[in-house]
Amino acid sequence: VPLKRLPASSTETDSEGSVIENLFVELEAVTASQGVDERYRSAGLNRRVEENIREVEEAENRENPRTLLEDIFQRADTDQDQLLDIQELAKWIYIKITEHVSRAMSENVGLFTAIDNNPRNGKVSWEEYHAYFLRIHGFPESYISSHDKKHSDMSRTLKESIMRDRARWAEAARNDPERLALDEFLAFTHPESSHRALLQMVEDLFEKFDRDGDEQLTEDEFSDLPADRVGLDLREDRHETVGGSEDRRQEFRHLIDKNKNGKADRTELLMYIDPRHPRHAIQEAQHLISLSDTNQDGKLNLSEILSKMELFLGSKMVDTAGSFHDEF
């Protein structure tokens, strides 16, 4: 889903377009290499906001949905005017995304090491992972060591989870279908945080849409991409093609084609797909506002958010990890 109202030129006077452009520039300056405090300061936030996010994340499993949304609203509303504008919402989502990606990468090694135990050989087998899956879902060791392969007495929900895991496992396994190395394991557990998985997405884009085979995507080729091919913004209409739309072309010119040569190479597309690219946070904020802003003031009050509770609970504003895993 392309960003809305990107400025067509330096003389563009549309106020919303200017706000989005300024917000994008502000977030783009925040690099993944910065420390936490510096990253927050660069986004116009501070350590207090970081602590707020951590507190909210800790509360997510114990608070009821209404209380959770009320809490997040108050913490994201940095000017305390009881409204969330595009800047506040996008900044909150952006920090949630960067925190999620950083945490996924740092925790991956520990999880990999913990699961790789039968035997400990530097790879995680499907059997090792499946035992871990059963263990965290409360099954006793006696069942884990001697269960029937079909899990006849298991709930349908858990069976479907195993099937989804098996499909993602097959996608991540490049060398051995039954074992994953460390980088493959990250692609399995958090594809949105895996450089290797993102590179594969770029390759898939070239394979499907590089019509002239020149190893670059032109503006025309990019504008023909269906919205679900870039691992972003889960929407009801994400399977529809937005080919040739002016928004998509503006997105190519302003956000992807950094060297202004009219084409996008792998590096440019990789930066565009990376979840830490500011556009993800801005697009999510735009999407939430467009679906919830009933009084059409361009901002969200608490009542508007609570009236769309399921939408927000499944969004990157609240459930960052779950939202990404639905998309990738």
CSV table of C-alpha atoms in Angstrom, one decimal:
chain,number,residue,atom,x,y,z
A,1,VAL,CA,0.0,0.0,0.0
A,2,PRO,CA,1.7,3.2,-1.1
A,3,LEU,CA,2.2,6.2,1.1
A,4,LYS,CA,-0.5,8.8,0.5
A,5,ARG,CA,0.1,12.3,-0.8
A,6,LEU,CA,3.8,12.3,-1.2
A,7,PRO,CA,4.9,15.7,-2.5
A,8,ALA,CA,5.2,15.8,-6.3
A,9,SER,CA,7.7,18.6,-6.3
A,10,SER,CA,9.6,21.1,-4.0
A,11,THR,CA,6.8,23.6,-4.6
A,12,GLU,CA,4.0,21.3,-3.4
A,13,THR,CA,1.7,23.2,-1.0
A,14,ASP,CA,-0.5,20.4,0.3
A,15,SER,CA,-0.2,20.7,4.1
A,16,GLU,CA,-0.8,17.0,4.7
A,17,GLY,CA,1.9,16.1,2.1
A,18,SER,CA,4.3,18.4,3.8
A,19,VAL,CA,3.6,16.8,7.2
A,20,ILE,CA,4.2,13.3,5.8
A,21,GLU,CA,7.4,14.4,4.1
A,22,ASN,CA,8.8,16.1,7.2
A,23,LEU,CA,7.8,13.1,9.3
A,24,PHE,CA,9.5,10.7,6.9
A,25,VAL,CA,12.7,12.8,6.9
A,26,GLU,CA,12.7,12.9,10.7
A,27,LEU,CA,12.3,9.1,11.1
A,28,GLU,CA,14.7,8.4,8.2
A,29,ALA,CA,17.5,10.1,10.2
A,30,VAL,CA,17.1,7.5,12.9
A,31,THR,CA,19.5,4.8,12.0
A,32,ALA,CA,19.5,1.2,13.2
A,33,SER,CA,23.1,1.6,14.5
A,34,GLN,CA,22.2,4.3,17.0
A,35,GLY,CA,21.9,3.5,20.7
A,36,VAL,CA,18.5,3.4,22.3
A,37,ASP,CA,18.6,6.9,23.9
A,38,GLU,CA,20.0,8.4,20.7
A,39,ARG,CA,17.4,6.6,18.6
A,40,TYR,CA,14.6,8.0,20.7
A,41,ARG,CA,16.0,11.5,20.7
A,42,SER,CA,16.3,11.4,16.9
A,43,ALA,CA,12.7,10.4,16.6
A,44,GLY,CA,11.6,13.4,18.8
A,45,LEU,CA,11.0,11.1,21.8
A,46,ASN,CA,12.9,10.4,25.0
A,47,ARG,CA,13.9,7.8,27.5
A,48,ARG,CA,10.5,8.2,29.3
A,49,VAL,CA,8.8,7.0,26.1
A,50,GLU,CA,11.1,4.0,25.9
A,51,GLU,CA,10.2,3.1,29.5
A,52,ASN,CA,6.5,3.6,28.7
A,53,ILE,CA,6.8,1.2,25.8
A,54,ARG,CA,8.5,-1.4,27.9
A,55,GLU,CA,5.9,-1.0,30.6
A,56,VAL,CA,3.1,-1.4,28.1
A,57,GLU,CA,4.7,-4.5,26.6
A,58,GLU,CA,4.9,-6.1,30.1
A,59,ALA,CA,1.2,-5.2,30.7
A,60,GLU,CA,0.0,-6.7,27.3
A,61,ASN,CA,-0.5,-10.2,28.8
A,62,ARG,CA,-2.3,-9.1,31.9
A,63,GLU,CA,-4.4,-6.1,31.0
A,64,ASN,CA,-7.8,-6.3,29.5
A,65,PRO,CA,-8.0,-5.0,25.9
A,66,ARG,CA,-9.8,-1.7,26.8
A,67,THR,CA,-7.3,-0.9,29.6
A,68,LEU,CA,-4.4,-1.8,27.3
A,69,LEU,CA,-5.6,0.6,24.6
A,70,GLU,CA,-6.3,3.4,27.0
A,71,ASP,CA,-2.8,3.0,28.5
A,72,ILE,CA,-1.1,3.0,25.1
A,73,PHE,CA,-3.1,6.1,24.0
A,74,GLN,CA,-2.0,8.1,27.0
A,75,ARG,CA,1.6,7.1,26.5
A,76,ALA,CA,1.7,7.8,22.8
A,77,ASP,CA,-0.1,11.2,23.3
A,78,THR,CA,3.2,13.0,24.0
A,79,ASP,CA,1.6,16.5,24.0
A,80,GLN,CA,-1.2,15.4,26.3
A,81,ASP,CA,-4.0,17.0,24.2
A,82,GLN,CA,-6.1,13.8,24.2
A,83,LEU,CA,-5.6,13.3,20.5
A,84,LEU,CA,-3.1,11.2,18.5
A,85,ASP,CA,-2.0,13.0,15.3
A,86,ILE,CA,-0.1,11.3,12.5
A,87,GLN,CA,3.3,12.3,14.0
A,88,GLU,CA,2.6,10.9,17.4
A,89,LEU,CA,1.1,7.7,16.1
A,90,ALA,CA,3.8,7.1,13.5
A,91,LYS,CA,6.6,7.8,16.0
A,92,TRP,CA,5.1,5.3,18.5
A,93,ILE,CA,4.7,2.6,15.9
A,94,TYR,CA,8.2,3.3,14.5
A,95,ILE,CA,9.8,2.8,17.9
A,96,LYS,CA,7.7,-0.3,18.5
A,97,ILE,CA,9.0,-1.7,15.2
A,98,THR,CA,12.6,-0.9,15.8
A,99,GLU,CA,12.4,-2.3,19.3
A,100,HIS,CA,10.8,-5.5,18.0
A,101,VAL,CA,13.4,-6.1,15.3
A,102,SER,CA,16.3,-5.4,17.7
A,103,ARG,CA,14.9,-7.7,20.4
A,104,ALA,CA,14.1,-10.5,17.9
A,105,MET,CA,17.7,-10.4,16.6
A,106,SER,CA,19.3,-10.3,20.1
A,107,GLU,CA,17.0,-13.1,21.5
A,108,ASN,CA,17.4,-15.4,18.6
A,109,VAL,CA,20.8,-16.7,19.6
A,110,GLY,CA,19.6,-17.6,23.1
A,111,LEU,CA,16.5,-19.3,21.8
A,112,PHE,CA,18.5,-21.2,19.2
A,113,THR,CA,21.0,-22.4,21.8
A,114,ALA,CA,18.3,-23.4,24.2
A,115,ILE,CA,16.5,-25.5,21.6
A,116,ASP,CA,19.6,-27.0,20.1
A,117,ASN,CA,20.1,-29.7,22.8
A,118,ASN,CA,19.5,-33.2,21.3
A,119,PRO,CA,22.3,-33.3,20.4
A,120,ARG,CA,23.9,-29.8,20.7
A,121,ASN,CA,25.4,-29.6,17.2
A,122,GLY,CA,25.0,-26.0,16.0
A,123,LYS,CA,21.7,-26.7,14.2
A,124,VAL,CA,18.1,-27.0,15.3
A,125,SER,CA,16.2,-30.0,14.0
A,126,TRP,CA,12.5,-30.1,13.4
A,127,GLU,CA,12.3,-32.7,16.2
A,128,GLU,CA,14.1,-30.3,18.7
A,129,TYR,CA,11.8,-27.4,17.7
A,130,HIS,CA,8.7,-29.5,17.9
A,131,ALA,CA,9.6,-30.7,21.4
A,132,TYR,CA,10.1,-27.0,22.4
A,133,PHE,CA,6.7,-26.1,20.8
A,134,LEU,CA,4.9,-28.8,22.8
A,135,ARG,CA,6.8,-27.9,26.0
A,136,ILE,CA,5.8,-24.2,25.9
A,137,HIS,CA,2.2,-25.2,25.3
A,138,GLY,CA,2.1,-27.2,28.5
A,139,PHE,CA,2.5,-30.8,27.3
A,140,PRO,CA,4.3,-33.1,29.8
A,141,GLU,CA,7.6,-34.7,29.0
A,142,SER,CA,6.0,-38.1,28.9
A,143,TYR,CA,3.8,-36.9,26.0
A,144,ILE,CA,6.7,-35.1,24.3
A,145,SER,CA,8.8,-38.2,24.2
A,146,SER,CA,6.1,-40.6,23.0
A,147,HIS,CA,3.3,-38.8,21.3
A,148,ASP,CA,1.6,-40.1,18.1
A,149,LYS,CA,2.6,-38.1,15.0
A,150,LYS,CA,-0.9,-37.1,14.2
A,151,HIS,CA,-1.5,-35.6,17.7
A,152,SER,CA,-5.0,-37.2,17.7
A,153,ASP,CA,-6.1,-35.6,21.0
A,154,MET,CA,-4.6,-32.1,20.3
A,155,SER,CA,-6.9,-29.1,19.7
A,156,ARG,CA,-7.4,-28.0,16.1
A,157,THR,CA,-5.9,-24.6,16.9
A,158,LEU,CA,-2.6,-26.1,18.0
A,159,LYS,CA,-2.6,-28.5,15.0
A,160,GLU,CA,-3.0,-25.6,12.7
A,161,SER,CA,-0.1,-23.8,14.4
A,162,ILE,CA,2.1,-26.8,13.8
A,163,MET,CA,1.1,-26.9,10.2
A,164,ARG,CA,1.9,-23.2,9.8
A,165,ASP,CA,5.3,-23.7,11.5
A,166,ARG,CA,6.0,-26.6,9.2
A,167,ALA,CA,5.3,-24.5,6.1
A,168,ARG,CA,7.5,-21.6,7.4
A,169,TRP,CA,10.2,-24.1,8.3
A,170,ALA,CA,10.3,-25.4,4.7
A,171,GLU,CA,10.5,-21.9,3.5
A,172,ALA,CA,13.5,-21.1,5.8
A,173,ALA,CA,15.4,-24.3,5.3
A,174,ARG,CA,17.8,-23.8,2.3
A,175,ASN,CA,20.4,-26.6,2.9
A,176,ASP,CA,18.8,-29.3,5.0
A,177,PRO,CA,15.0,-29.6,5.1
A,178,GLU,CA,15.1,-31.1,8.6
A,179,ARG,CA,17.6,-28.7,10.3
A,180,LEU,CA,18.1,-25.0,10.5
A,181,ALA,CA,21.4,-23.1,11.0
A,182,LEU,CA,21.3,-19.9,13.1
A,183,ASP,CA,20.5,-17.5,10.2
A,184,GLU,CA,17.9,-19.9,8.9
A,185,PHE,CA,16.3,-20.1,12.3
A,186,LEU,CA,16.0,-16.3,12.5
A,187,ALA,CA,14.3,-16.4,9.1
A,188,PHE,CA,11.9,-19.0,10.5
A,189,THR,CA,11.1,-17.3,13.8
A,190,HIS,CA,11.2,-13.6,12.7
A,191,PRO,CA,11.5,-13.3,8.9
A,192,GLU,CA,10.9,-9.5,9.2
A,193,SER,CA,14.1,-9.3,11.2
A,194,SER,CA,16.2,-11.6,9.0
A,195,HIS,CA,18.5,-10.0,6.5
A,196,ARG,CA,18.6,-13.3,4.6
A,197,ALA,CA,14.8,-13.5,4.4
A,198,LEU,CA,14.6,-9.9,3.2
A,199,LEU,CA,17.1,-10.6,0.5
A,200,GLN,CA,15.1,-13.5,-0.6
A,201,MET,CA,12.0,-11.3,-0.9
A,202,VAL,CA,14.0,-8.9,-3.1
A,203,GLU,CA,15.0,-11.8,-5.3
A,204,ASP,CA,11.4,-12.9,-5.5
A,205,LEU,CA,10.4,-9.4,-6.6
A,206,PHE,CA,13.0,-9.4,-9.4
A,207,GLU,CA,12.1,-12.8,-10.5
A,208,LYS,CA,8.4,-12.0,-10.8
A,209,PHE,CA,8.4,-8.3,-11.9
A,210,ASP,CA,11.7,-7.5,-13.7
A,211,ARG,CA,10.1,-7.9,-17.1
A,212,ASP,CA,13.1,-6.9,-19.2
A,213,GLY,CA,15.6,-8.9,-17.1
A,214,ASP,CA,18.0,-6.0,-16.5
A,215,GLU,CA,18.4,-6.8,-12.8
A,216,GLN,CA,16.6,-3.5,-11.9
A,217,LEU,CA,13.0,-2.5,-11.4
A,218,THR,CA,11.8,0.5,-13.4
A,219,GLU,CA,9.1,2.8,-12.2
A,220,ASP,CA,6.6,1.1,-14.5
A,221,GLU,CA,7.5,-2.3,-13.2
A,222,PHE,CA,7.3,-1.2,-9.6
A,223,SER,CA,3.9,0.5,-10.1
A,224,ASP,CA,2.5,-2.9,-11.2
A,225,LEU,CA,3.4,-4.7,-8.0
A,226,PRO,CA,0.3,-6.0,-6.1
A,227,ALA,CA,0.2,-4.6,-2.6
A,228,ASP,CA,0.8,-8.1,-1.0
A,229,ARG,CA,4.2,-8.5,-2.6
A,230,VAL,CA,6.2,-6.3,-0.3
A,231,GLY,CA,5.5,-7.8,3.1
A,232,LEU,CA,3.7,-4.8,4.4
A,233,ASP,CA,0.5,-3.3,5.7
A,234,LEU,CA,-2.0,-6.1,6.1
A,235,ARG,CA,-5.2,-4.8,4.5
A,236,GLU,CA,-8.5,-6.2,3.3
A,237,ASP,CA,-7.6,-5.1,-0.2
A,238,ARG,CA,-4.0,-6.2,-0.2
A,239,HIS,CA,-4.4,-8.7,-3.0
A,240,GLU,CA,-5.6,-6.1,-5.4
A,241,THR,CA,-3.2,-4.6,-7.9
A,242,VAL,CA,-2.5,-0.9,-7.7
A,243,GLY,CA,-0.7,-0.8,-11.0
A,244,GLY,CA,0.2,2.6,-12.4
A,245,SER,CA,-1.2,4.5,-9.5
A,246,GLU,CA,0.3,8.0,-9.0
A,247,ASP,CA,0.8,7.3,-5.3
A,248,ARG,CA,2.8,4.2,-6.2
A,249,ARG,CA,4.9,6.1,-8.7
A,250,GLN,CA,5.5,8.9,-6.2
A,251,GLU,CA,6.6,6.3,-3.7
A,252,PHE,CA,9.1,5.0,-6.2
A,253,ARG,CA,10.5,8.4,-6.9
A,254,HIS,CA,10.8,9.7,-3.3
A,255,LEU,CA,11.4,6.6,-1.2
A,256,ILE,CA,13.1,4.0,-3.4
A,257,ASP,CA,15.1,5.5,-6.2
A,258,LYS,CA,17.7,7.2,-4.0
A,259,ASN,CA,20.2,7.8,-6.8
A,260,LYS,CA,17.5,9.2,-9.1
A,261,ASN,CA,18.4,7.1,-12.1
A,262,GLY,CA,14.9,6.0,-12.7
A,263,LYS,CA,15.5,2.4,-11.6
A,264,ALA,CA,15.7,0.5,-8.3
A,265,ASP,CA,18.6,-2.0,-7.7
A,266,ARG,CA,18.7,-4.6,-5.0
A,267,THR,CA,20.2,-2.3,-2.4
A,268,GLU,CA,17.4,0.2,-2.8
A,269,LEU,CA,14.7,-2.4,-2.7
A,270,LEU,CA,16.2,-4.0,0.4
A,271,MET,CA,16.2,-0.7,2.2
A,272,TYR,CA,12.5,-0.2,1.1
A,273,ILE,CA,11.4,-3.6,2.3
A,274,ASP,CA,13.3,-3.5,5.6
A,275,PRO,CA,10.8,-3.1,8.5
A,276,ARG,CA,12.9,-0.3,9.9
A,277,HIS,CA,12.2,1.8,6.9
A,278,PRO,CA,10.1,4.8,8.2
A,279,ARG,CA,7.4,4.2,5.6
A,280,HIS,CA,6.1,1.1,7.4
A,281,ALA,CA,5.3,3.2,10.5
A,282,ILE,CA,3.9,6.0,8.5
A,283,GLN,CA,1.8,3.7,6.4
A,284,GLU,CA,0.4,1.9,9.4
A,285,ALA,CA,-0.5,5.2,11.1
A,286,GLN,CA,-2.2,6.5,7.9
A,287,HIS,CA,-4.1,3.2,7.6
A,288,LEU,CA,-5.3,3.3,11.2
A,289,ILE,CA,-6.4,6.9,11.0
A,290,SER,CA,-8.2,6.4,7.6
A,291,LEU,CA,-10.3,3.6,9.1
A,292,SER,CA,-11.0,5.1,12.5
A,293,ASP,CA,-11.2,8.9,12.1
A,294,THR,CA,-15.0,9.2,12.2
A,295,ASN,CA,-15.1,13.0,12.7
A,296,GLN,CA,-12.6,13.5,9.9
A,297,ASP,CA,-10.2,15.8,11.8
A,298,GLY,CA,-7.1,13.9,10.8
A,299,LYS,CA,-6.5,12.8,14.4
A,300,LEU,CA,-7.7,10.0,16.7
A,301,ASN,CA,-9.4,10.4,20.0
A,302,LEU,CA,-9.7,7.6,22.5
A,303,SER,CA,-13.4,6.9,21.6
A,304,GLU,CA,-12.5,6.4,18.0
A,305,ILE,CA,-9.8,3.9,18.9
A,306,LEU,CA,-12.0,2.0,21.3
A,307,SER,CA,-14.7,1.8,18.7
A,308,LYS,CA,-12.2,-0.1,16.5
A,309,MET,CA,-10.7,-2.2,19.2
A,310,GLU,CA,-10.0,-5.3,17.2
A,311,LEU,CA,-8.3,-3.2,14.5
A,312,PHE,CA,-5.9,-1.6,16.9
A,313,LEU,CA,-5.2,-4.7,19.0
A,314,GLY,CA,-4.0,-6.5,15.8
A,315,SER,CA,-2.0,-3.5,14.6
A,316,LYS,CA,1.7,-2.6,14.9
A,317,MET,CA,0.6,0.0,17.5
A,318,VAL,CA,-0.1,-2.8,19.9
A,319,ASP,CA,0.8,-6.3,18.6
A,320,THR,CA,3.9,-5.5,16.5
A,321,ALA,CA,5.2,-9.0,16.3
A,322,GLY,CA,1.9,-10.6,15.5
A,323,SER,CA,1.2,-8.0,12.8
A,324,PHE,CA,4.5,-8.7,11.1
A,325,HIS,CA,4.1,-12.4,11.3
A,326,ASP,CA,0.7,-12.1,9.6
A,327,GLU,CA,2.4,-10.3,6.7
A,328,PHE,CA,5.6,-12.2,6.2
